[in-house]
CSV table of C-alpha atoms in Angstrom, one decimal:
chain,number,residue,atom,x,y,z
A,1,MET,CA,0.0,0.0,0.0
A,2,ALA,CA,1.2,3.5,-0.8
A,3,ARG,CA,2.3,5.7,2.0
A,4,LEU,CA,-0.7,7.1,3.8
A,5,PRO,CA,-1.0,10.8,4.6
A,6,ALA,CA,-0.4,12.0,8.2
A,7,LEU,CA,-3.3,12.9,10.3
A,8,GLN,CA,-4.1,16.7,10.5
A,9,ILE,CA,-7.1,18.0,12.4
A,10,GLN,CA,-8.3,21.6,12.5
A,11,ARG,CA,-11.5,22.5,14.2
A,12,SER,CA,-13.0,25.8,15.1
A,13,PRO,CA,-14.5,27.3,17.1
A,14,ARG,CA,-13.2,25.7,20.2
A,15,LYS,CA,-15.6,24.7,22.9
A,16,SER,CA,-15.8,27.4,25.5
A,17,ILE,CA,-14.4,26.8,29.0
A,18,ARG,CA,-17.6,28.1,30.6
A,19,TRP,CA,-19.7,25.7,28.7
A,20,THR,CA,-17.4,22.8,29.6
A,21,ILE,CA,-17.6,23.7,33.3
A,22,GLU,CA,-21.4,24.0,33.0
A,23,LEU,CA,-21.6,20.6,31.4
A,24,MET,CA,-19.3,19.1,34.1
A,25,LEU,CA,-21.5,20.4,36.9
A,26,ASN,CA,-24.6,19.2,35.2
A,27,LEU,CA,-23.2,15.7,34.8
A,28,ALA,CA,-22.3,15.7,38.5
A,29,VAL,CA,-25.8,16.8,39.6
A,30,HIS,CA,-27.2,14.3,37.2
A,31,ARG,CA,-25.1,11.6,38.7
A,32,ILE,CA,-26.2,12.4,42.2
A,33,ASN,CA,-29.8,12.5,41.2
A,34,THR,CA,-29.6,9.2,39.4
A,35,ARG,CA,-28.2,7.5,42.4
A,36,TYR,CA,-31.0,8.5,44.7
A,37,LYS,CA,-33.9,8.8,42.3
A,38,GLU,CA,-36.8,6.8,43.6
A,39,THR,CA,-35.1,5.8,46.8
A,40,LEU,CA,-36.8,6.4,50.1
A,41,LEU,CA,-33.7,7.4,52.1
A,42,GLY,CA,-32.1,9.5,49.4
A,43,PHE,CA,-28.9,11.1,50.8
A,44,GLY,CA,-29.3,9.0,54.0
A,45,TRP,CA,-27.6,6.2,52.2
A,46,ILE,CA,-24.2,8.1,52.0
A,47,PHE,CA,-24.6,8.7,55.7
A,48,LEU,CA,-25.5,5.2,56.6
A,49,GLN,CA,-22.2,3.4,55.8
A,50,PRO,CA,-19.8,5.5,57.8
A,51,VAL,CA,-22.3,5.6,60.7
A,52,ALA,CA,-22.7,1.9,60.8
A,53,LEU,CA,-19.0,1.2,60.5
A,54,THR,CA,-18.1,3.7,63.2
A,55,GLY,CA,-20.6,1.8,65.4
A,56,ILE,CA,-18.9,-1.5,64.6
A,57,PHE,CA,-15.4,0.0,65.3
A,58,HIS,CA,-16.7,1.1,68.6
A,59,TYR,CA,-17.5,-2.5,69.2
A,60,ILE,CA,-14.1,-3.8,68.0
A,61,ARG,CA,-12.5,-1.4,70.4
A,62,LYS,CA,-14.2,-3.2,73.3
A,63,VAL,CA,-12.8,-6.6,72.2
A,64,SER,CA,-9.3,-5.3,71.4
A,65,ASP,CA,-7.2,-2.6,72.8
A,66,ILE,CA,-6.6,0.3,70.5
A,67,PRO,CA,-4.8,3.2,72.0
A,68,THR,CA,-6.1,6.6,71.0
A,69,GLY,CA,-4.8,8.8,73.8
A,70,ASN,CA,-7.3,11.4,75.0
A,71,VAL,CA,-9.3,11.3,71.9
A,72,PRO,CA,-12.8,9.6,72.1
A,73,TYR,CA,-12.6,6.5,70.0
A,74,ALA,CA,-15.7,7.2,68.0
A,75,LEU,CA,-14.3,10.5,66.9
A,76,PHE,CA,-11.0,8.9,66.1
A,77,ALA,CA,-12.6,6.2,64.0
A,78,ALA,CA,-15.1,8.6,62.3
A,79,VAL,CA,-12.4,10.9,61.0
A,80,GLY,CA,-10.6,7.9,59.4
A,81,MET,CA,-13.9,6.6,58.2
A,82,VAL,CA,-15.0,9.8,56.4
A,83,ALA,CA,-11.6,10.2,54.7
A,84,TRP,CA,-11.7,6.6,53.7
A,85,SER,CA,-15.3,6.7,52.4
A,86,PHE,CA,-14.5,9.6,50.2
A,87,THR,CA,-11.7,7.7,48.5
A,88,SER,CA,-13.6,4.4,48.3
A,89,LEU,CA,-16.9,6.0,47.0
A,90,TYR,CA,-14.9,7.9,44.3
A,91,ALA,CA,-12.8,4.9,43.3
A,92,SER,CA,-15.8,2.6,43.0
A,93,GLN,CA,-17.8,5.1,41.0
A,94,SER,CA,-15.0,6.1,38.7
A,95,VAL,CA,-15.0,2.5,37.3
A,96,ILE,CA,-17.8,3.4,35.0
A,97,ALA,CA,-17.0,7.1,34.7
A,98,VAL,CA,-16.2,6.7,31.0
A,99,SER,CA,-17.5,3.3,30.1
A,100,GLY,CA,-20.9,4.1,31.6
A,101,VAL,CA,-21.5,7.1,29.4
A,102,THR,CA,-21.0,5.5,26.0
A,103,ASN,CA,-24.2,7.0,24.6
A,104,ILE,CA,-22.9,10.5,25.3
A,105,LEU,CA,-19.4,9.8,24.0
A,106,LYS,CA,-20.7,8.5,20.7
A,107,ARG,CA,-22.9,11.5,20.0
A,108,VAL,CA,-20.9,14.6,20.8
A,109,TYR,CA,-17.3,15.6,21.2
A,110,ILE,CA,-16.5,16.4,24.8
A,111,PRO,CA,-13.1,16.6,26.4
A,112,LYS,CA,-13.3,13.3,28.2
A,113,ILE,CA,-11.4,14.4,31.3
A,114,ILE,CA,-14.6,16.0,32.5
A,115,PHE,CA,-16.1,12.6,33.2
A,116,PRO,CA,-13.8,11.5,36.0
A,117,VAL,CA,-13.8,15.1,37.3
A,118,SER,CA,-17.6,15.2,37.4
A,119,VAL,CA,-17.6,12.0,39.4
A,120,LEU,CA,-15.2,13.7,41.7
A,121,ILE,CA,-17.6,16.6,42.2
A,122,SER,CA,-20.4,14.3,43.1
A,123,ALA,CA,-18.0,12.5,45.6
A,124,VAL,CA,-17.2,15.8,47.1
A,125,VAL,CA,-20.9,16.4,47.7
A,126,ASP,CA,-21.0,13.0,49.4
A,127,LEU,CA,-18.0,14.0,51.5
A,128,CYS,CA,-19.9,17.1,52.7
A,129,VAL,CA,-22.8,15.0,53.8
A,130,MET,CA,-20.6,12.6,55.6
A,131,THR,CA,-18.9,15.6,57.4
A,132,LEU,CA,-22.2,16.1,59.2
A,133,LEU,CA,-21.4,12.9,61.0
A,134,LEU,CA,-18.2,14.4,62.3
A,135,VAL,CA,-19.9,17.7,63.2
A,136,GLY,CA,-22.4,15.7,65.2
A,137,LEU,CA,-19.7,13.8,67.1
A,138,PHE,CA,-17.7,16.9,67.8
A,139,ILE,CA,-20.8,18.4,69.4
A,140,TYR,CA,-21.7,15.3,71.3
A,141,TYR,CA,-18.2,14.9,72.9
A,142,HIS,CA,-17.9,18.7,73.4
A,143,TYR,CA,-14.5,18.3,71.6
A,144,PRO,CA,-12.8,21.6,70.7
A,145,ILE,CA,-11.6,22.0,67.2
A,146,SER,CA,-8.0,23.4,67.3
A,147,TRP,CA,-6.7,26.2,65.1
A,148,THR,CA,-4.6,23.6,63.2
A,149,ALA,CA,-7.7,22.8,61.3
A,150,ILE,CA,-6.6,25.5,58.8
A,151,TRP,CA,-4.4,22.8,57.4
A,152,LEU,CA,-7.5,21.0,56.2
A,153,PRO,CA,-7.8,22.6,52.7
A,154,ALA,CA,-4.2,21.8,52.0
A,155,ILE,CA,-4.5,18.1,52.9
A,156,LEU,CA,-7.8,17.9,51.0
A,157,PHE,CA,-6.2,19.4,48.0
A,158,VAL,CA,-3.5,16.8,47.9
A,159,HIS,CA,-6.1,14.1,48.6
A,160,ILE,CA,-8.1,15.3,45.6
A,161,LEU,CA,-5.0,15.5,43.4
A,162,PHE,CA,-4.4,11.8,44.2
A,163,LEU,CA,-8.0,10.9,43.5
A,164,ILE,CA,-8.2,12.6,40.1
A,165,GLY,CA,-5.1,10.7,39.0
A,166,LEU,CA,-6.5,7.4,40.4
A,167,GLY,CA,-9.9,8.0,38.9
A,168,CYS,CA,-8.4,8.7,35.4
A,169,LEU,CA,-6.4,5.5,35.6
A,170,ILE,CA,-9.4,3.4,36.8
A,171,SER,CA,-11.9,4.8,34.3
A,172,LEU,CA,-9.4,4.4,31.5
A,173,THR,CA,-8.3,0.9,32.2
A,174,ASN,CA,-11.9,-0.3,32.6
A,175,VAL,CA,-12.5,0.6,29.0
A,176,PHE,CA,-9.7,-1.8,27.9
A,177,LEU,CA,-10.1,-4.4,30.6
A,178,LYS,CA,-13.5,-5.0,32.1
A,179,ASP,CA,-11.6,-7.0,34.8
A,180,VAL,CA,-11.0,-3.7,36.5
A,181,GLY,CA,-14.7,-3.4,37.4
A,182,GLN,CA,-14.5,-6.8,39.1
A,183,ALA,CA,-11.2,-6.1,40.8
A,184,ILE,CA,-11.8,-2.7,42.3
A,185,PRO,CA,-14.3,-3.7,45.0
A,186,GLN,CA,-12.0,-6.5,46.1
A,187,LEU,CA,-8.9,-4.2,46.1
A,188,LEU,CA,-10.8,-1.5,48.0
A,189,TRP,CA,-11.6,-4.1,50.7
A,190,LEU,CA,-8.0,-5.1,51.1
A,191,TRP,CA,-6.8,-1.5,50.9
A,192,PHE,CA,-9.3,-0.6,53.7
A,193,PHE,CA,-7.6,-2.9,56.2
A,194,ALA,CA,-4.2,-1.6,55.1
A,195,CYS,CA,-5.2,1.9,56.0
A,196,PRO,CA,-5.2,3.3,59.6
A,197,VAL,CA,-8.9,3.8,59.6
A,198,PHE,CA,-9.9,2.1,62.9
A,199,TYR,CA,-6.4,1.8,64.3
A,200,PRO,CA,-3.6,4.4,64.5
A,201,GLN,CA,-0.6,4.3,62.2
A,202,SER,CA,1.6,3.9,65.3
A,203,MET,CA,0.2,0.4,65.8
A,204,VAL,CA,1.6,-0.8,62.5
A,205,PRO,CA,4.4,-3.3,63.2
A,206,GLU,CA,7.9,-2.1,62.6
A,207,ASP,CA,8.4,-4.6,59.7
A,208,PHE,CA,5.5,-3.1,57.7
A,209,ASN,CA,6.2,0.5,58.5
A,210,LEU,CA,8.5,1.1,55.6
A,211,LEU,CA,5.9,-0.1,53.2
A,212,SER,CA,2.8,1.4,54.8
A,213,ARG,CA,4.4,4.8,54.8
A,214,TRP,CA,4.0,4.8,51.1
A,215,ASN,CA,0.3,4.3,51.3
A,216,PRO,CA,-1.0,7.8,50.6
A,217,MET,CA,-4.3,7.1,52.4
A,218,ALA,CA,-2.3,6.6,55.6
A,219,GLY,CA,-0.8,10.0,55.1
A,220,PHE,CA,-4.2,11.6,54.5
A,221,ILE,CA,-6.0,9.9,57.4
A,222,GLU,CA,-3.3,10.5,60.0
A,223,SER,CA,-2.9,14.1,58.8
A,224,TYR,CA,-6.7,14.8,59.1
A,225,ARG,CA,-6.5,13.4,62.6
A,226,SER,CA,-3.5,15.4,63.6
A,227,VAL,CA,-5.0,18.7,62.5
A,228,LEU,CA,-8.5,18.0,63.7
A,229,LEU,CA,-8.1,16.0,66.9
A,230,LEU,CA,-4.6,16.5,68.2
A,231,GLY,CA,-3.9,20.2,67.3
A,232,GLN,CA,-0.7,19.2,65.6
A,233,ALA,CA,0.7,19.9,62.1
A,234,PRO,CA,0.4,16.9,59.6
A,235,PRO,CA,3.1,14.3,60.4
A,236,LEU,CA,5.8,14.9,57.8
A,237,TYR,CA,7.1,11.3,57.6
A,238,LEU,CA,3.6,10.2,56.4
A,239,MET,CA,2.4,13.3,54.5
A,240,GLY,CA,5.7,13.7,52.6
A,241,PRO,CA,5.4,10.3,50.8
A,242,ALA,CA,1.7,10.9,50.3
A,243,ILE,CA,2.4,14.2,48.5
A,244,LEU,CA,5.0,12.5,46.3
A,245,VAL,CA,2.7,9.6,45.4
A,246,SER,CA,-0.2,12.0,44.7
A,247,VAL,CA,1.7,14.2,42.4
A,248,ILE,CA,3.0,11.2,40.5
A,249,MET,CA,-0.4,9.7,40.3
A,250,PHE,CA,-2.0,12.9,39.1
A,251,ILE,CA,0.6,13.4,36.4
A,252,ALA,CA,0.5,9.8,35.3
A,253,GLY,CA,-3.3,9.6,35.3
A,254,VAL,CA,-4.0,12.8,33.5
A,255,SER,CA,-1.3,12.5,30.9
A,256,LEU,CA,-2.2,8.9,30.1
A,257,PHE,CA,-5.8,9.9,29.9
A,258,GLY,CA,-5.0,12.7,27.5
A,259,LYS,CA,-2.9,10.4,25.3
A,260,LEU,CA,-5.6,7.7,25.0
A,261,GLU,CA,-8.6,9.9,25.0
A,262,GLY,CA,-8.9,9.8,21.2
A,263,ASP,CA,-9.0,6.0,21.1
A,264,LEU,CA,-11.6,5.6,23.7
A,265,VAL,CA,-14.7,6.0,21.6
A,266,ASP,CA,-13.6,3.4,19.1
A,267,LEU,CA,-13.2,0.8,21.9
A,268,LEU,CA,-16.5,1.3,23.7
B,1,MET,CA,-16.6,29.7,2.7
B,2,SER,CA,-15.6,26.1,3.2
B,3,ARG,CA,-17.2,24.5,6.2
B,4,ILE,CA,-15.9,21.1,5.9
B,5,ALA,CA,-12.7,20.0,4.0
B,6,LEU,CA,-11.6,16.4,4.2
B,7,SER,CA,-8.7,15.4,2.2
B,8,ARG,CA,-7.5,11.8,1.7
B,9,VAL,CA,-9.2,10.7,4.9
B,10,TYR,CA,-8.8,7.1,6.1
B,11,LYS,CA,-10.4,5.5,9.1
B,12,LYS,CA,-9.3,2.2,10.5
B,13,TYR,CA,-11.2,0.2,13.1
B,14,CYS,CA,-10.0,-2.8,15.1
B,15,ARG,CA,-12.2,-5.9,15.2
B,16,LEU,CA,-10.9,-6.9,18.6
B,17,GLN,CA,-12.4,-6.4,22.0
B,18,GLY,CA,-10.7,-4.1,24.6
B,19,SER,CA,-8.7,-6.8,26.3
B,20,GLN,CA,-7.7,-8.5,23.0
B,21,TYR,CA,-6.7,-5.0,21.8
B,22,ILE,CA,-4.0,-4.9,24.5
B,23,THR,CA,-2.7,-8.4,23.8
B,24,GLN,CA,-2.4,-7.7,20.2
B,25,SER,CA,-0.6,-4.4,20.7
B,26,LEU,CA,1.8,-6.1,23.1
B,27,SER,CA,2.5,-9.3,21.4
B,28,LEU,CA,3.2,-8.7,17.8
B,29,LEU,CA,0.7,-11.0,16.1
B,30,ARG,CA,1.7,-12.7,13.0
B,31,ASN,CA,-0.7,-11.0,10.8
B,32,PRO,CA,-1.9,-7.8,12.5
B,33,GLU,CA,-3.6,-6.4,9.4
B,34,LYS,CA,-6.3,-9.0,9.4
B,35,HIS,CA,-7.6,-7.6,12.7
B,36,TRP,CA,-8.3,-4.2,11.2
B,37,PHE,CA,-10.7,-3.0,8.6
B,38,TRP,CA,-10.9,0.2,6.8
B,39,SER,CA,-14.2,2.0,7.3
B,40,LEU,CA,-13.3,4.9,5.1
B,41,LYS,CA,-10.7,4.9,2.4
B,42,ASN,CA,-9.1,7.9,0.7
B,43,LEU,CA,-12.1,10.2,1.0
B,44,ASP,CA,-12.0,13.7,-0.3
B,45,LEU,CA,-15.0,16.0,0.5
B,46,GLU,CA,-15.5,19.7,0.4
B,47,ILE,CA,-18.7,21.3,1.7
B,48,SER,CA,-19.3,25.0,1.9
B,49,ALA,CA,-21.6,27.1,4.0
B,50,GLY,CA,-25.3,26.8,3.4
B,51,GLN,CA,-25.0,23.7,1.2
B,52,ARG,CA,-27.5,20.8,1.6
B,53,ILE,CA,-25.7,17.5,1.3
B,54,GLY,CA,-27.2,14.0,1.3
B,55,ILE,CA,-25.2,10.8,2.0
B,56,ILE,CA,-26.3,7.5,0.7
B,57,GLY,CA,-24.9,4.0,0.7
B,58,ALA,CA,-25.7,0.5,2.0
B,59,ASN,CA,-25.4,-0.3,5.7
B,60,GLY,CA,-21.7,-0.5,6.7
B,61,SER,CA,-20.5,1.7,3.9
B,62,GLY,CA,-19.1,4.3,6.3
B,63,LYS,CA,-21.9,6.8,6.5
B,64,THR,CA,-21.9,6.9,10.3
B,65,THR,CA,-18.1,6.9,10.5
B,66,LEU,CA,-18.0,9.9,8.2
B,67,LEU,CA,-20.6,11.8,10.4
B,68,ARG,CA,-18.7,10.9,13.5
B,69,ILE,CA,-15.5,12.2,12.1
B,70,ILE,CA,-17.2,15.5,11.1
B,71,ALA,CA,-18.7,15.8,14.5
B,72,GLY,CA,-15.3,15.1,16.1
B,73,VAL,CA,-16.6,12.2,18.1
B,74,THR,CA,-13.9,10.0,16.7
B,75,ASN,CA,-10.7,10.8,15.0
B,76,ALA,CA,-9.6,9.8,11.5
B,77,THR,CA,-6.6,7.5,11.2
B,78,HIS,CA,-5.0,9.3,8.3
B,79,GLY,CA,-5.6,12.4,6.2
B,80,SER,CA,-6.6,16.0,6.9
B,81,VAL,CA,-9.8,17.0,8.5
B,82,ARG,CA,-10.9,20.7,8.7
B,83,VAL,CA,-14.2,21.7,10.2
B,84,LYS,CA,-15.2,25.3,10.6
B,85,GLY,CA,-18.3,26.1,12.5
B,86,ARG,CA,-20.5,24.8,15.4
B,87,VAL,CA,-21.4,21.2,14.7
B,88,VAL,CA,-24.7,19.9,16.0
B,89,SER,CA,-25.1,16.2,15.5
B,90,LEU,CA,-28.5,14.7,15.8
B,91,LEU,CA,-27.2,11.1,15.6
B,92,ASP,CA,-28.5,8.3,17.8
B,93,LEU,CA,-31.0,10.6,19.3
B,94,PHE,CA,-32.6,8.2,21.7
B,95,SER,CA,-29.4,7.0,23.3
B,96,GLY,CA,-29.0,10.3,25.0
B,97,MET,CA,-32.3,10.0,26.8
B,98,GLN,CA,-32.3,9.3,30.5
B,99,GLY,CA,-35.3,7.1,31.3
B,100,ASP,CA,-35.7,8.0,35.0
B,101,PHE,CA,-35.7,11.7,34.3
B,102,THR,CA,-38.6,13.9,33.2
B,103,GLY,CA,-38.9,15.4,29.8
B,104,ARG,CA,-37.9,18.8,31.2
B,105,GLU,CA,-34.7,17.4,32.8
B,106,ASN,CA,-33.8,15.7,29.6
B,107,ILE,CA,-34.2,18.9,27.7
B,108,TYR,CA,-31.5,20.5,29.9
B,109,LEU,CA,-29.1,17.6,29.7
B,110,ASN,CA,-29.5,17.2,25.9
B,111,GLY,CA,-29.4,20.9,25.3
B,112,ILE,CA,-26.1,21.3,27.1
B,113,LEU,CA,-24.7,18.2,25.4
B,114,LEU,CA,-25.6,19.9,22.1
B,115,GLY,CA,-23.6,22.9,23.0
B,116,MET,CA,-26.2,25.2,24.5
B,117,ARG,CA,-25.8,27.2,27.8
B,118,ARG,CA,-28.3,26.7,30.6
B,119,ARG,CA,-29.6,30.2,30.4
B,120,GLU,CA,-30.2,29.8,26.6
B,121,ILE,CA,-32.1,26.6,27.3
B,122,GLU,CA,-34.3,28.3,29.9
B,123,LYS,CA,-35.2,31.0,27.4
B,124,LYS,CA,-36.1,28.5,24.7
B,125,MET,CA,-37.8,26.0,27.0
B,126,ASP,CA,-41.3,26.9,26.1
B,127,SER,CA,-40.6,26.9,22.4
B,128,ILE,CA,-38.8,23.5,22.6
B,129,ILE,CA,-41.8,21.9,24.5
B,130,ASP,CA,-44.2,23.5,22.1
B,131,PHE,CA,-42.3,22.3,19.0
B,132,ALA,CA,-42.2,18.8,20.4
B,133,GLY,CA,-46.0,19.0,21.0
B,134,ILE,CA,-45.9,17.0,24.2
B,135,SER,CA,-46.6,19.6,26.8
B,136,GLU,CA,-48.9,17.4,28.8
B,137,PHE,CA,-46.2,14.9,29.5
B,138,ILE,CA,-43.2,17.1,30.0
B,139,ASP,CA,-42.9,16.5,33.7
B,140,MET,CA,-43.3,12.7,33.4
B,141,PRO,CA,-40.2,10.4,33.3
B,142,VAL,CA,-39.3,9.7,29.7
B,143,LYS,CA,-39.2,6.0,30.3
B,144,HIS,CA,-43.0,6.1,30.0
B,145,TYR,CA,-42.8,7.9,26.7
B,146,SER,CA,-43.4,6.2,23.4
B,147,THR,CA,-40.6,6.1,20.9
B,148,GLY,CA,-42.2,8.8,18.8
B,149,MET,CA,-42.6,11.1,21.7
B,150,MET,CA,-39.0,10.6,22.8
B,151,MET,CA,-37.8,11.4,19.3
B,152,ARG,CA,-39.9,14.5,19.1
B,153,LEU,CA,-38.4,15.7,22.3
B,154,ALA,CA,-34.8,15.0,21.4
B,155,PHE,CA,-35.2,16.4,17.9
B,156,SER,CA,-36.9,19.5,19.1
B,157,VAL,CA,-33.9,20.3,21.3
B,158,GLY,CA,-31.7,19.9,18.3
B,159,MET,CA,-33.8,22.3,16.3
B,160,HIS,CA,-33.3,25.0,18.8
B,161,THR,CA,-29.5,25.1,18.7
B,162,GLU,CA,-27.6,27.6,16.8
B,163,ALA,CA,-26.0,25.1,14.4
B,164,GLU,CA,-23.7,26.1,11.6
B,165,ILE,CA,-23.3,22.5,10.6
B,166,LEU,CA,-26.3,20.2,11.2
B,167,LEU,CA,-25.9,16.4,11.0
B,168,ILE,CA,-29.0,14.4,10.8
B,169,ASP,CA,-29.5,10.7,10.4
B,170,GLU,CA,-32.5,8.4,10.0
B,171,ALA,CA,-33.9,8.9,13.6
B,172,TRP,CA,-36.4,11.6,12.9
B,173,SER,CA,-38.3,9.4,10.4
B,174,VAL,CA,-39.9,7.8,13.4
B,175,GLY,CA,-42.1,10.9,13.7
B,176,ASP,CA,-45.5,11.1,12.1
B,177,ASP,CA,-46.1,13.0,8.9
B,178,GLU,CA,-47.1,16.1,10.6
B,179,PHE,CA,-43.9,16.2,12.7
B,180,GLN,CA,-41.7,15.3,9.7
B,181,ARG,CA,-43.2,18.2,7.8
B,182,LYS,CA,-42.7,20.5,10.7
B,183,SER,CA,-39.1,19.5,11.2
B,184,LEU,CA,-38.3,19.7,7.5
B,185,SER,CA,-39.5,23.2,7.3
B,186,ARG,CA,-37.5,24.1,10.4
B,187,ILE,CA,-34.4,22.6,8.9
B,188,GLU,CA,-35.0,24.6,5.7
B,189,ALA,CA,-35.3,27.8,7.9
B,190,LEU,CA,-32.0,27.0,9.6
B,191,ASN,CA,-30.5,26.3,6.2
B,192,LYS,CA,-31.7,29.7,4.9
B,193,ASP,CA,-29.9,31.3,7.8
B,194,GLY,CA,-26.7,29.8,6.5
B,195,ALA,CA,-26.5,26.4,8.3
B,196,THR,CA,-24.9,23.6,6.3
B,197,LEU,CA,-27.0,20.5,6.3
B,198,ILE,CA,-25.8,16.9,6.1
B,199,LEU,CA,-28.6,14.4,5.8
B,200,VAL,CA,-28.2,10.6,6.0
B,201,SER,CA,-31.2,8.8,4.8
B,202,HIS,CA,-32.5,5.8,2.9
B,203,ASP,CA,-35.5,7.8,1.8
B,204,MET,CA,-34.6,8.9,-1.7
B,205,GLU,CA,-37.6,11.2,-2.0
B,206,ILE,CA,-36.5,13.2,1.0
B,207,LEU,CA,-33.0,13.4,-0.3
B,208,ARG,CA,-34.2,14.5,-3.8
B,209,GLN,CA,-36.3,17.2,-2.4
B,210,HIS,CA,-34.1,18.5,0.4
B,211,THR,CA,-30.5,18.2,-0.8
B,212,THR,CA,-28.7,19.7,-3.7
B,213,ASP,CA,-25.7,17.4,-3.8
B,214,THR,CA,-25.3,13.8,-2.6
B,215,LEU,CA,-22.3,11.7,-1.7
B,216,TRP,CA,-22.6,8.0,-2.4
B,217,LEU,CA,-20.4,5.8,-0.2
B,218,ASN,CA,-19.6,2.2,-1.2
B,219,LYS,CA,-17.5,0.1,1.2
B,220,GLY,CA,-15.8,3.2,2.6
B,221,VAL,CA,-15.0,4.6,-0.8
B,222,SER,CA,-16.6,7.7,-2.4
B,223,GLU,CA,-18.4,6.2,-5.4
B,224,ALA,CA,-19.9,9.5,-6.6
B,225,PHE,CA,-20.4,13.0,-5.4
B,226,GLY,CA,-22.5,15.4,-7.4
B,227,ALA,CA,-26.0,16.7,-8.1
B,228,SER,CA,-28.5,14.7,-6.0
B,229,SER,CA,-30.8,13.6,-8.8
B,230,SER,CA,-28.1,12.0,-10.9
B,231,VAL,CA,-26.2,10.4,-8.0
B,232,ILE,CA,-29.4,8.9,-6.6
B,233,THR,CA,-30.4,7.6,-10.1
B,234,SER,CA,-27.1,5.8,-10.5
B,235,TYR,CA,-27.2,4.5,-6.9
B,236,LEU,CA,-30.6,3.0,-7.5
B,237,LYS,CA,-29.5,1.5,-10.8
B,238,TYR,CA,-26.4,0.0,-9.1
B,239,SER,CA,-28.3,-1.5,-6.1
B,240,HIS,CA,-30.9,-3.1,-8.5
B,241,THR,CA,-28.2,-4.8,-10.6
B,242,GLU,CA,-26.5,-5.9,-7.3
B,243,GLN,CA,-29.7,-7.6,-6.3
B,244,SER,CA,-30.4,-9.4,-9.5
């Protein structure tokens, strides 16, 4: 066959950024609505899991000895639980962030990065609802919030950076390999026990410490606890690796997504 | 002014599933070419503002691929693609409908997908509902709609966009005569305002009446492109001899 001409594409006008943002928000609202359409409890469902698990941890505490210092255990576990739920809700929903919107992708051109991001927006809404649980516990225990809570946006920012990278990778790979959809719930379950959600990082045995430091969720959870409950700055030995992993994850996820975006439609 | 200029466009598709796609790109299969097929081959096409173009061809001849490349949904494999102007593609109209949502909610979602802003949709809402002619059912979940009603709704949204290039496929033929007539006159009006129209149809009468030029695709190759009446005549002659 003769040499084929190189691909050249010129399109104008470009899609406006404001339109893209509007579409992204709409998809997020739509996603939230879909989930709770025709359910009785509605948003109660987001609330239910962390509440139930915090209750169970309270029970686990009774059978095993988990040191949490002066911090009420329920509060200790709930902070970990909310941070974890944010990650796990997002990770499990991002599986179908791209492969679940085939009908949209095949009709109109949209920069596809907005799909994982719109899933993130709806996960942030879930996070806000779950935060009510924390507020309730803080009030119940008359626990003062220390001024170190101003660290919160910074930690959340790194956390979100990590999640966007993760979500891009998950939603992308699920297009090529549907195994991902099966694997993610299992992996999340394992990851959950590897994270200091219902135990403090200080209880992790020496032998595992080197490895578990590189779990970014350990960094996020322990940092949230430090700034909210202990009145201390985020622990650098955990947050340092978490920042590094998050930045790498973000760059890897977003750049891979950008590279393969064009092929996605043909594979769905 | 040229709206669409395609030059030597090729589009290759892979026959394999996602997971096989990976294995084949990792392990160099003995004969990789057999897993690919060309949906479009060496296509040249130039369409200017305000033209009305029809596309004909048997199923699998590359009509949908061509529309998708123009709409930017998928990228060509080789060749140069230049598209100037807002493209509104009314392809696969039903697939965008969300069953659990009401007609009104679907108008918002579809409108934004077709490139409108929320405020613009709000302004045109009454007109969209009126054009679709289903005002009694607009706050009902669309899963209870009939196919015709759904199509009316989706099409009506498309008719209210400010399209410069309008891509339409078979879908709207689901509507009854009255709705078809209404949408055809609407399309004509958009066309008078300068919109380029690209119509894919198996209804030769509609193509004869509403397009000036027609492209005939045959197995991904442009067989003929010219005045609608003559291209359609030779297409019909060709498909009759194929059959006998």
